[in-house]
mmCIF file of C-alpha atoms in Angstrom:
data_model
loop_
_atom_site.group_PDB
_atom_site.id
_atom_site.type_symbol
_atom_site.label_atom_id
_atom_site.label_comp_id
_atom_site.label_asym_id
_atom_site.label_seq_id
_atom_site.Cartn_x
_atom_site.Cartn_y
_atom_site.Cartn_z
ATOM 1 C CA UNK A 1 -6.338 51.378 14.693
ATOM 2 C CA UNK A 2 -5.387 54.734 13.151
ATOM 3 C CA UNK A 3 -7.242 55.453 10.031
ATOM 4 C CA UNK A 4 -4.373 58.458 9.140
ATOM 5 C CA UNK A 5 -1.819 55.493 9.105
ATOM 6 C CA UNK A 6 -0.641 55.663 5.207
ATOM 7 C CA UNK A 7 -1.244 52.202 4.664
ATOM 8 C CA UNK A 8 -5.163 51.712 6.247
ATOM 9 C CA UNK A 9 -6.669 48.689 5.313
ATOM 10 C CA UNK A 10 -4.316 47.785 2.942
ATOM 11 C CA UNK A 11 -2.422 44.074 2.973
ATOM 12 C CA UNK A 12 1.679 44.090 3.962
ATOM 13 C CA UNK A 13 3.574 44.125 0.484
ATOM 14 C CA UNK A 14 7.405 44.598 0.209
ATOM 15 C CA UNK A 15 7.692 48.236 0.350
ATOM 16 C CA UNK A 16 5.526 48.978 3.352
ATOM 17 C CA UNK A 17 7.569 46.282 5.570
ATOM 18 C CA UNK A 18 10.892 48.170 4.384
ATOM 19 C CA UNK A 19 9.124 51.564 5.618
ATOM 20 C CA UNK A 20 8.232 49.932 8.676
ATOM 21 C CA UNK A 21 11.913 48.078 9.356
ATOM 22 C CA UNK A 22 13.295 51.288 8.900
ATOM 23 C CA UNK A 23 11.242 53.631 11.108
ATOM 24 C CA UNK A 24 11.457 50.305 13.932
ATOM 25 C CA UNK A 25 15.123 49.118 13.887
ATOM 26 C CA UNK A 26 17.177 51.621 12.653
ATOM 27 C CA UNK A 27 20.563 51.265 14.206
ATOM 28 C CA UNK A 28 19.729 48.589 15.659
ATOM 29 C CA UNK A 29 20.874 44.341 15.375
ATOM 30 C CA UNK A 30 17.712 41.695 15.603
ATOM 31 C CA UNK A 31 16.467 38.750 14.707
ATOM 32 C CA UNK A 32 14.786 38.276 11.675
ATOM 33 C CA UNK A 33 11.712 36.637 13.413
ATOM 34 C CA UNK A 34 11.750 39.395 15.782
ATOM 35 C CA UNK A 35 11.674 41.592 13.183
ATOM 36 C CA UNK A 36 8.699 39.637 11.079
ATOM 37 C CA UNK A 37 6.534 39.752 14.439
ATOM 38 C CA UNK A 38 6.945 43.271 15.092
ATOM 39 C CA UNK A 39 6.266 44.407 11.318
ATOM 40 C CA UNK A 40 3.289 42.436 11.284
ATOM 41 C CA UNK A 41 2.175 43.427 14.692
ATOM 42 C CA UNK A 42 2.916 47.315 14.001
ATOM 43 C CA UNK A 43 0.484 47.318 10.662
ATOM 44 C CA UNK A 44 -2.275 45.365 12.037
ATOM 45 C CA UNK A 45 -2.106 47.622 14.862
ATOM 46 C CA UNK A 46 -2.450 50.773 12.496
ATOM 47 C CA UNK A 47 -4.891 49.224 10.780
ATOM 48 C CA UNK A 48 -3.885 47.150 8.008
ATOM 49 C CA UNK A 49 -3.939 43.494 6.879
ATOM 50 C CA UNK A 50 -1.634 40.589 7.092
ATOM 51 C CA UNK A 51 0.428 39.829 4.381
ATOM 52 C CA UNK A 52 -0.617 36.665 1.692
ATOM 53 C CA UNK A 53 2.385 35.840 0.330
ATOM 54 C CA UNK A 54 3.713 32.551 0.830
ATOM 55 C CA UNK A 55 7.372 34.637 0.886
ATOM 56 C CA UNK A 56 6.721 37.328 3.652
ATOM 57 C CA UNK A 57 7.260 40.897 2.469
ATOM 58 C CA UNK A 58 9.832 41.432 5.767
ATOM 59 C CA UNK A 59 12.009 38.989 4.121
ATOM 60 C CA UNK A 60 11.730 40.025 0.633
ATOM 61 C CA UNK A 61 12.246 43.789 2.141
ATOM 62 C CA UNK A 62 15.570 42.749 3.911
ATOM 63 C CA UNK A 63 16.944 41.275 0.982
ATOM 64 C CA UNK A 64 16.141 44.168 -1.007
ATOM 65 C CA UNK A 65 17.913 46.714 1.134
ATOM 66 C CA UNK A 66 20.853 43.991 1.742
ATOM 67 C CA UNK A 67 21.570 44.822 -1.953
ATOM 68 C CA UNK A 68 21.340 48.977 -1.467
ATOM 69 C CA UNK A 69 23.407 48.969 1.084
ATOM 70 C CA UNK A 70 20.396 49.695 3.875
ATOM 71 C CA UNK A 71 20.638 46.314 6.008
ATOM 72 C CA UNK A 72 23.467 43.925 6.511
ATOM 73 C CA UNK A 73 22.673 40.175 8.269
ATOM 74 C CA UNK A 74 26.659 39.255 9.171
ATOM 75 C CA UNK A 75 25.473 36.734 11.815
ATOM 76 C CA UNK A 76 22.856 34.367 11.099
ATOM 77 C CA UNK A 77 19.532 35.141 11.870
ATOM 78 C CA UNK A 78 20.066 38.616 12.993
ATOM 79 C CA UNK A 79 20.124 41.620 10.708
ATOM 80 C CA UNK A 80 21.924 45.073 11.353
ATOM 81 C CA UNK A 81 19.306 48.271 9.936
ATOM 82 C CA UNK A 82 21.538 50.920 9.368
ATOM 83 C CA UNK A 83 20.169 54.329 9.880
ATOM 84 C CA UNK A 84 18.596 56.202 7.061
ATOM 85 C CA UNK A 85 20.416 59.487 8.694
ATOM 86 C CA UNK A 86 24.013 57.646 8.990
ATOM 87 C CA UNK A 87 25.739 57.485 5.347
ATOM 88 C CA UNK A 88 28.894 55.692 6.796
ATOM 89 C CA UNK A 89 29.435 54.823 10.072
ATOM 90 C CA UNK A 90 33.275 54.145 9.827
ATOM 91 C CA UNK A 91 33.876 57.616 9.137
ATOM 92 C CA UNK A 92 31.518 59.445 11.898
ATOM 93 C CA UNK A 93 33.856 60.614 14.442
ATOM 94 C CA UNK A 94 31.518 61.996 17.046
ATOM 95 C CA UNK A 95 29.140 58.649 16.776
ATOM 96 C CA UNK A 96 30.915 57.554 20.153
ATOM 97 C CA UNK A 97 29.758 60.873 21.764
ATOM 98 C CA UNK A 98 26.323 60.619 20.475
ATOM 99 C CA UNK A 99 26.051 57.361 22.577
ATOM 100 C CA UNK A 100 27.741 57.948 25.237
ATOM 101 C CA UNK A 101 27.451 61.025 27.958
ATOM 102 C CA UNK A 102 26.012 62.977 25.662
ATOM 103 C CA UNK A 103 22.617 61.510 25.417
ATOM 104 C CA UNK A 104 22.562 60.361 29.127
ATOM 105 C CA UNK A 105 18.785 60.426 30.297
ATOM 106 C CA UNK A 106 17.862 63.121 32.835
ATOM 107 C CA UNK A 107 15.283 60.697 34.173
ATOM 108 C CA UNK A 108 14.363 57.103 34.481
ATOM 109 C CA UNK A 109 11.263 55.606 35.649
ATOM 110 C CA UNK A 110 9.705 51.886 35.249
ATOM 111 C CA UNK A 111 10.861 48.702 34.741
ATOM 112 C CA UNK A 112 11.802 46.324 31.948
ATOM 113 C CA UNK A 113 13.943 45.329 29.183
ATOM 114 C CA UNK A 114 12.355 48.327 26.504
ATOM 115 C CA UNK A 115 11.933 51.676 26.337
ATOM 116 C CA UNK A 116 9.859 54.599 25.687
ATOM 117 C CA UNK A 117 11.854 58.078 25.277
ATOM 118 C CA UNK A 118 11.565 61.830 25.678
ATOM 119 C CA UNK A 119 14.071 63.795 24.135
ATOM 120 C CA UNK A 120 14.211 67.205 22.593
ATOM 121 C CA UNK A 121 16.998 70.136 21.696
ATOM 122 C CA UNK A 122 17.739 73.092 24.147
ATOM 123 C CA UNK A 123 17.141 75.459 21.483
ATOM 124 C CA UNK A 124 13.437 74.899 21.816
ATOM 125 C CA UNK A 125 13.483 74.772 25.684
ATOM 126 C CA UNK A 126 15.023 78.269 25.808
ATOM 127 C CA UNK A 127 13.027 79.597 23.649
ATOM 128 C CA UNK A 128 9.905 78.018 25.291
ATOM 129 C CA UNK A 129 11.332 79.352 28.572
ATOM 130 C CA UNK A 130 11.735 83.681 27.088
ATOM 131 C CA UNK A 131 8.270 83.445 25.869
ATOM 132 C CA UNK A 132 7.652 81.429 29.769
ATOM 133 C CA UNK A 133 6.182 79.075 28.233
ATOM 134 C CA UNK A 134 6.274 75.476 29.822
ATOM 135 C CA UNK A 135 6.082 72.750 27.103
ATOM 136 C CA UNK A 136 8.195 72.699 23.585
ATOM 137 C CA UNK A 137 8.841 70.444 20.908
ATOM 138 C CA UNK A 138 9.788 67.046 22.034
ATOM 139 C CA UNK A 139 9.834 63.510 20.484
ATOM 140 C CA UNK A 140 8.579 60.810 21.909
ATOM 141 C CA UNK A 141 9.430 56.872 20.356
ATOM 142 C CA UNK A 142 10.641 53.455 21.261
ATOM 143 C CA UNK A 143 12.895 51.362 21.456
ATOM 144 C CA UNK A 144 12.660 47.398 22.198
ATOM 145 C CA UNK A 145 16.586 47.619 23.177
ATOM 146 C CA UNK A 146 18.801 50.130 23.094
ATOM 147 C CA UNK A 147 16.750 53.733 23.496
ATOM 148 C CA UNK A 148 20.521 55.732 23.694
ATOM 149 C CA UNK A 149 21.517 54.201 20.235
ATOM 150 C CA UNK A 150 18.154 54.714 18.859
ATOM 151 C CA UNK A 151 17.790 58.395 19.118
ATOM 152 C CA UNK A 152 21.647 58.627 18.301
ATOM 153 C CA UNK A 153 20.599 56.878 15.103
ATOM 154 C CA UNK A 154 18.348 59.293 14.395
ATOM 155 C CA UNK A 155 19.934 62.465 15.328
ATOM 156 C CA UNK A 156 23.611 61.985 14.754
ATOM 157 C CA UNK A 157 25.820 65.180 13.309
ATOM 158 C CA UNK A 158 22.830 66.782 11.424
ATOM 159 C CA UNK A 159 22.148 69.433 14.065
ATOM 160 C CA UNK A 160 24.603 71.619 15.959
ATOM 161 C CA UNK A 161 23.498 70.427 19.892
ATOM 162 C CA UNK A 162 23.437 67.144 21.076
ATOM 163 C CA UNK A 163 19.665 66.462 21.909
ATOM 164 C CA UNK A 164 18.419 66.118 25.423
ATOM 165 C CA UNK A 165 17.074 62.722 26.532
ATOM 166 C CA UNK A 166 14.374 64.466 28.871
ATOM 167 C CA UNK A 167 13.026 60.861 30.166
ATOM 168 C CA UNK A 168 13.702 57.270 29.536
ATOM 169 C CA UNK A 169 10.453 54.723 30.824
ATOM 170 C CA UNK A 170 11.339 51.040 31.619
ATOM 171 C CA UNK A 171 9.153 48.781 30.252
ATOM 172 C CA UNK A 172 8.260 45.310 28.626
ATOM 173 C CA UNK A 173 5.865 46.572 26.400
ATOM 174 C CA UNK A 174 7.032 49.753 24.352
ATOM 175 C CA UNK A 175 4.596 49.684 21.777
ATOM 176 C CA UNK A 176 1.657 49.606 23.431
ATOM 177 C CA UNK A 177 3.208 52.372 26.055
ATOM 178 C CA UNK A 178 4.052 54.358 23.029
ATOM 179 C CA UNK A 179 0.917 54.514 21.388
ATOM 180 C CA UNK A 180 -1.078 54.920 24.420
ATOM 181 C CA UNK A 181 1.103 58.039 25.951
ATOM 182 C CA UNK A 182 0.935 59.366 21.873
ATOM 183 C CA UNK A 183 -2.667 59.041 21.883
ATOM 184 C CA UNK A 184 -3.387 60.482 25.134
ATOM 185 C CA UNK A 185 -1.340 63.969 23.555
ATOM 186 C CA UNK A 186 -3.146 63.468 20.549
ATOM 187 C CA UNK A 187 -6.189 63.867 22.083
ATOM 188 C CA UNK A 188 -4.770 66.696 24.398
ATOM 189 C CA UNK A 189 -4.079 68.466 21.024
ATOM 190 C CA UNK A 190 -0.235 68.482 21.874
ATOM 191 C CA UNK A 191 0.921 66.997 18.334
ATOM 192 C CA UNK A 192 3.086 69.187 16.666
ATOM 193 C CA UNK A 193 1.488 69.617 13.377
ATOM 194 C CA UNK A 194 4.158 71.138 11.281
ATOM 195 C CA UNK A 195 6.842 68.304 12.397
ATOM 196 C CA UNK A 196 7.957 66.592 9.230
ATOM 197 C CA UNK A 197 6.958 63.093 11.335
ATOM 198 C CA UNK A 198 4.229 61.953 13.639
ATOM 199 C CA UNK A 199 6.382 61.504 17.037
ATOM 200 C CA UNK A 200 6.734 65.112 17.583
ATOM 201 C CA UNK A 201 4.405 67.313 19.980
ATOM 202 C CA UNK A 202 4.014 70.255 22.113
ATOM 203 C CA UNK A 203 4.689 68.813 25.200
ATOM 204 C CA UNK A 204 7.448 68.422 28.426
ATOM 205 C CA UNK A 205 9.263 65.575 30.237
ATOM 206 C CA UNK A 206 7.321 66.458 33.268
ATOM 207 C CA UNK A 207 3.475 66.295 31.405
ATOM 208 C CA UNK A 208 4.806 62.833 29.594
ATOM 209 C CA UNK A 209 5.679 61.281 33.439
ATOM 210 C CA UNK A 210 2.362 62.721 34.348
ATOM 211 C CA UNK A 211 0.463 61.166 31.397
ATOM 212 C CA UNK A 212 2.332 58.065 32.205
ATOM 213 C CA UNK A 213 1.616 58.111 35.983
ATOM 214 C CA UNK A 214 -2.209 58.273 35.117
ATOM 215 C CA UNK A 215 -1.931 55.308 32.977
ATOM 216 C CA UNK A 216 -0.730 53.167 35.636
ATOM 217 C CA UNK A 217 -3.135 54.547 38.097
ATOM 218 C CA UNK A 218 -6.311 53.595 35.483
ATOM 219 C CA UNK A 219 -4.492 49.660 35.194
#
């Protein structure tokens, strides 16, 4: 429960599950169901209340950004988010970079089918590095599927170096691995205030493994 989450005790409408869908699947293909699960799980989790509608809001949100352009469901059951960042992907000509050797990891550890990621830009490393300082701004998120075209999504052309993808964990539960390693900084005091979101702290690839190795060691 995180009583800073916007939407604190307040019951799943329409416009909060499109906020949600957006900051969980962009650039990424799932099933609708999927999609209603996770939405639901991800607000109760922050502290809000199940929707009442007999029409859930995730469906009334996907049919809303169907019609802006913001989601597309050409196979049945599964829906493509397209990223907030992306404007057209038919006419990106370095999206095919972003996804490939470009954002290869510089470490994996764990096991499973999702993924929690570390990645950050070189800019802030070097500069971390003149001042000899050992921890910079990095991001850390999720992805239930694919972590490399996840943080493409997000990053694309918009900056002038490719981000590094400073570790990748294996697991079958990113959320809960998420929000655990993000507390754990939190509490360290390693969130990057000034960050225009709430994935961003002071931190390093190495510390994150670390933080990660002492959760499995307290399971």
């Amino acid at each position: 429960m995180n009583e800073q989450y916007k939407y604190f005790e307040k019951t799943l409408t329409r416009n909060m599950a499109r906020e949600l869908i957006q900051e969980l699947f962009a650039g990424q293909t799932v099933q609708k169901q999927e999609i209603m699960r996770i939405v639901d799980e991800t607000h109760i989790e922050r502290g809000g209340h199940r929707p009442v509608s007999n029409h859930h809001p995730v469906t009334r949100a996907l049919s809303k950004m169907k019609l802006e352009g913001q989601a597309d469901n050409l196979r049945q059951g599964h829906w493509t988010i397209l990223s907030t960042t992306q404007e057209d992907d038919s006419v990106d000509p370095d999206h095919d970079n972003l996804n490939s050797e470009n954002l290869e990891p510089e470490k994996i550890i764990g096991s499973g089918k999702q993924s929690v990621y570390l990645y950050y830009y070189p800019a802030y490393q070097l500069l971390a590095e003149l001042q000899d300082e050992a921890v910079w701004a990095c991001k850390v998120g999720r992805s239930r599927s694919g972590a490399i075209s996840r943080i493409g999504s997000q990053t694309r052309t918009a900056l002038p170096e490719f981000p590094k993808v400073g570790l990748l964990i294996k697991t079958d539960e990113s959320n809960l691995m998420e929000k655990t390693i993000q507390n754990i900084l939190r509490l360290q005091g390693k969130q990057k205030q000034d960050a225009p979101g709430k994935e961003w702290f002071i931190t390093s690839p190495s510390e994150v493994e670390r933080v990660y190795e002492s959760i499995l060691g307290n399971l």
